[in-house]
GROMACS .gro file of C-alpha atoms in nm:
model
  192
    1MET     CA    1   0.000   0.000   0.000
    2THR     CA    2   0.286   0.240   0.071
    3ARG     CA    3   0.399   0.234  -0.293
    4VAL     CA    4   0.071   0.370  -0.430
    5ARG     CA    5   0.075   0.748  -0.410
    6ASP     CA    6  -0.264   0.829  -0.562
    7PRO     CA    7  -0.532   0.820  -0.286
    8VAL     CA    8  -0.811   0.714  -0.524
    9LYS     CA    9  -0.606   0.432  -0.678
   10LEU     CA   10  -0.503   0.321  -0.329
   11ALA     CA   11  -0.867   0.317  -0.217
   12GLN     CA   12  -0.961   0.110  -0.523
   13LEU     CA   13  -0.677  -0.132  -0.451
   14ILE     CA   14  -0.786  -0.175  -0.089
   15VAL     CA   15  -1.149  -0.252  -0.170
   16ARG     CA   16  -1.055  -0.480  -0.461
   17VAL     CA   17  -0.823  -0.689  -0.245
   18VAL     CA   18  -1.063  -0.702   0.052
   19SER     CA   19  -1.357  -0.791  -0.171
   20ARG     CA   20  -1.172  -1.075  -0.342
   21VAL     CA   21  -0.987  -1.216  -0.040
   22VAL     CA   22  -1.275  -1.202   0.208
   23GLN     CA   23  -1.536  -1.268  -0.063
   24VAL     CA   24  -1.802  -1.021   0.045
   25GLN     CA   25  -2.111  -0.893  -0.132
   26HIS     CA   26  -1.947  -0.553  -0.142
   27ALA     CA   27  -1.659  -0.360   0.006
   28SER     CA   28  -1.692   0.018  -0.009
   29LEU     CA   29  -1.446   0.278   0.111
   30PHE     CA   30  -1.543   0.627   0.226
   31LEU     CA   31  -1.270   0.888   0.278
   32TRP     CA   32  -1.288   1.200   0.492
   33ASP     CA   33  -1.262   1.522   0.294
   34LYS     CA   34  -1.123   1.802   0.513
   35GLN     CA   35  -1.244   2.077   0.279
   36THR     CA   36  -1.609   1.971   0.276
   37GLU     CA   37  -1.599   1.809   0.621
   38SER     CA   38  -1.771   1.496   0.496
   39CYS     CA   39  -1.702   1.133   0.408
   40ARG     CA   40  -1.729   1.055   0.039
   41LEU     CA   41  -1.754   0.717  -0.134
   42VAL     CA   42  -1.435   0.676  -0.338
   43ALA     CA   43  -1.428   0.303  -0.415
   44SER     CA   44  -1.666   0.007  -0.417
   45GLU     CA   45  -1.617  -0.351  -0.533
   46GLY     CA   46  -1.813  -0.676  -0.530
   47PRO     CA   47  -2.132  -0.825  -0.673
   48LYS     CA   48  -2.346  -0.565  -0.493
   49GLN     CA   49  -2.110  -0.269  -0.526
   50PHE     CA   50  -2.224   0.092  -0.513
   51SER     CA   51  -2.207   0.319  -0.814
   52LEU     CA   52  -1.943   0.588  -0.776
   53GLU     CA   53  -2.157   0.817  -0.990
   54SER     CA   54  -2.407   0.829  -0.704
   55ARG     CA   55  -2.168   1.064  -0.523
   56TYR     CA   56  -2.253   0.908  -0.189
   57VAL     CA   57  -2.159   1.161   0.083
   58LEU     CA   58  -2.211   1.160   0.460
   59GLU     CA   59  -2.178   1.501   0.625
   60SER     CA   60  -1.981   1.549   0.949
   61GLY     CA   61  -2.297   1.577   1.160
   62HIS     CA   62  -2.446   1.253   1.025
   63PRO     CA   63  -2.530   1.007   1.307
   64LEU     CA   64  -2.320   0.731   1.148
   65ILE     CA   65  -2.014   0.957   1.134
   66ARG     CA   66  -2.072   1.064   1.495
   67LEU     CA   67  -2.109   0.699   1.600
   68LEU     CA   68  -1.777   0.608   1.436
   69GLN     CA   69  -1.599   0.909   1.587
   70GLU     CA   70  -1.733   0.832   1.934
   71SER     CA   71  -1.672   0.454   1.933
   72LYS     CA   72  -1.339   0.465   1.743
   73ARG     CA   73  -1.363   0.090   1.679
   74ILE     CA   74  -1.497  -0.165   1.434
   75LEU     CA   75  -1.872  -0.205   1.442
   76ASN     CA   76  -1.979  -0.561   1.364
   77GLN     CA   77  -2.319  -0.695   1.262
   78ASP     CA   78  -2.437  -0.750   1.620
   79GLU     CA   79  -2.367  -0.389   1.717
   80LEU     CA   80  -2.513  -0.260   1.392
   81SER     CA   81  -2.840  -0.445   1.454
   82VAL     CA   82  -2.897  -0.256   1.783
   83PRO     CA   83  -3.103   0.054   1.704
   84GLN     CA   84  -2.885   0.365   1.744
   85ASP     CA   85  -3.064   0.642   1.566
   86ALA     CA   86  -3.333   0.624   1.298
   87LEU     CA   87  -3.117   0.808   1.043
   88ALA     CA   88  -2.809   0.597   1.124
   89ASP     CA   89  -3.015   0.276   1.105
   90GLN     CA   90  -3.154   0.376   0.765
   91GLU     CA   91  -2.804   0.458   0.643
   92LEU     CA   92  -2.676   0.118   0.759
   93LYS     CA   93  -2.958  -0.049   0.563
   94ASN     CA   94  -2.879   0.166   0.257
   95LEU     CA   95  -2.516   0.059   0.285
   96SER     CA   96  -2.605  -0.312   0.340
   97ALA     CA   97  -2.345  -0.303   0.616
   98ALA     CA   98  -2.246  -0.618   0.800
   99MET     CA   99  -1.930  -0.453   0.937
  100ILE     CA  100  -1.790  -0.101   0.938
  101VAL     CA  101  -1.415  -0.062   0.981
  102PRO     CA  102  -1.308   0.296   1.061
  103GLY     CA  103  -0.950   0.417   1.011
  104PHE     CA  104  -0.807   0.674   1.250
  105ILE     CA  105  -0.481   0.861   1.288
  106GLU     CA  106  -0.447   1.030   1.626
  107ASN     CA  107  -0.825   1.028   1.687
  108GLU     CA  108  -0.890   1.184   1.346
  109LEU     CA  109  -1.121   0.987   1.118
  110ILE     CA  110  -0.946   0.922   0.785
  111GLY     CA  111  -1.222   0.708   0.641
  112PHE     CA  112  -1.414   0.386   0.684
  113LEU     CA  113  -1.463   0.059   0.503
  114VAL     CA  114  -1.815  -0.080   0.475
  115LEU     CA  115  -1.834  -0.455   0.431
  116GLY     CA  116  -2.142  -0.643   0.324
  117GLU     CA  117  -2.218  -0.998   0.423
  118LYS     CA  118  -1.977  -1.272   0.322
  119LEU     CA  119  -2.084  -1.458   0.010
  120SER     CA  120  -2.064  -1.779   0.217
  121LYS     CA  121  -2.321  -1.627   0.460
  122ALA     CA  122  -2.076  -1.700   0.747
  123SER     CA  123  -2.045  -1.432   1.013
  124TYR     CA  124  -1.727  -1.237   1.073
  125SER     CA  125  -1.499  -1.404   1.327
  126VAL     CA  126  -1.284  -1.251   1.600
  127ASP     CA  127  -0.982  -1.317   1.376
  128ASP     CA  128  -1.153  -1.126   1.093
  129ILE     CA  129  -1.213  -0.831   1.324
  130HIS     CA  130  -0.851  -0.836   1.442
  131ALA     CA  131  -0.724  -0.852   1.082
  132PHE     CA  132  -0.951  -0.566   0.975
  133SER     CA  133  -0.837  -0.359   1.273
  134THR     CA  134  -0.476  -0.398   1.161
  135LEU     CA  135  -0.573  -0.329   0.799
  136ALA     CA  136  -0.762  -0.014   0.901
  137ASN     CA  137  -0.459   0.127   1.081
  138GLU     CA  138  -0.221   0.047   0.796
  139ALA     CA  139  -0.462   0.173   0.532
  140ALA     CA  140  -0.522   0.499   0.722
  141VAL     CA  141  -0.148   0.566   0.733
  142ALA     CA  142  -0.104   0.474   0.366
  143LEU     CA  143  -0.399   0.692   0.260
  144GLU     CA  144  -0.277   0.987   0.465
  145ASN     CA  145   0.072   0.947   0.315
  146ALA     CA  146  -0.078   0.938  -0.035
  147ARG     CA  147  -0.276   1.254   0.037
  148SER     CA  148   0.035   1.425   0.175
  149TYR     CA  149   0.231   1.323  -0.133
  150GLU     CA  150  -0.046   1.456  -0.357
  151ALA     CA  151  -0.047   1.787  -0.165
  152LEU     CA  152   0.332   1.805  -0.190
  153LEU     CA  153   0.312   1.761  -0.567
  154LYS     CA  154   0.065   2.049  -0.588
  155VAL     CA  155   0.292   2.270  -0.376
  156ASN     CA  156   0.593   2.177  -0.593
  157GLU     CA  157   0.397   2.264  -0.907
  158GLN     CA  158   0.298   2.601  -0.758
  159LEU     CA  159   0.660   2.668  -0.661
  160ARG     CA  160   0.778   2.578  -1.012
  161LEU     CA  161   0.521   2.815  -1.166
  162ALA     CA  162   0.621   3.093  -0.925
  163HIS     CA  163   0.989   3.031  -1.008
  164ASP     CA  164   0.915   3.049  -1.382
  165ARG     CA  165   0.725   3.378  -1.335
  166LEU     CA  166   1.012   3.519  -1.130
  167LEU     CA  167   1.265   3.425  -1.400
  168GLN     CA  168   1.045   3.588  -1.665
  169GLN     CA  169   1.015   3.906  -1.456
  170GLU     CA  170   1.394   3.912  -1.410
  171ARG     CA  171   1.442   3.879  -1.787
  172PHE     CA  172   1.200   4.166  -1.851
  173ALA     CA  173   1.376   4.377  -1.587
  174ALA     CA  174   1.717   4.302  -1.744
  175ALA     CA  175   1.581   4.388  -2.091
  176GLY     CA  176   1.440   4.713  -1.951
  177GLN     CA  177   1.774   4.804  -1.792
  178PHE     CA  178   1.953   4.720  -2.116
  179ALA     CA  179   1.711   4.939  -2.315
  180THR     CA  180   1.753   5.225  -2.067
  181GLY     CA  181   2.132   5.195  -2.087
  182MET     CA  182   2.125   5.189  -2.468
  183ALA     CA  183   1.897   5.495  -2.478
  184HIS     CA  184   2.134   5.677  -2.244
  185GLU     CA  185   2.439   5.585  -2.458
  186ILE     CA  186   2.263   5.702  -2.775
  187LYS     CA  187   2.136   6.022  -2.615
  188ASN     CA  188   2.479   6.138  -2.482
  189PRO     CA  189   2.649   6.179  -2.826
  190LEU     CA  190   2.335   6.333  -2.977
  191SER     CA  191   2.302   6.597  -2.705
  192ALA     CA  192   2.666   6.700  -2.751
   0.00000   0.00000   0.00000
């Protein structure tokens, strides 16, 4: 995961691998967007995957987001079946969620993975939960690194453009000084 530097491609890789290895109805990854303060669906894979064109977004005040931020742990099917909040319950049904795996870095939600039921209809085991907990931590770090790399590329591009503008301004200034000097040299003999 650490070699992929594009956050969207990394998200697609994560859900593709999880969907195929665990063999779930769907695996969908939502990432936190700091600018809009919401979680947005960025990747989905499996027989019952979500369409990315749907632009599935959960705002920061959404009960499901609050539940994840408060619990800071994986929510399995048993916990998801206990009524929390009518809006959160409806969202869980919309997502066909059997497990939700949040990823945090220093108590900051990076995103969450929604897993549907296993194709075998077996329930998720304690080992599955432990493996997904480790995956969530690693994926959160990899995704944050990819985002940082992407931001660094944008900053480098802006610096390169600013450097090019500065060089162009220096060339114009040098040409102006040259023209002024030439005018002065031509004017001196003429005035005499």
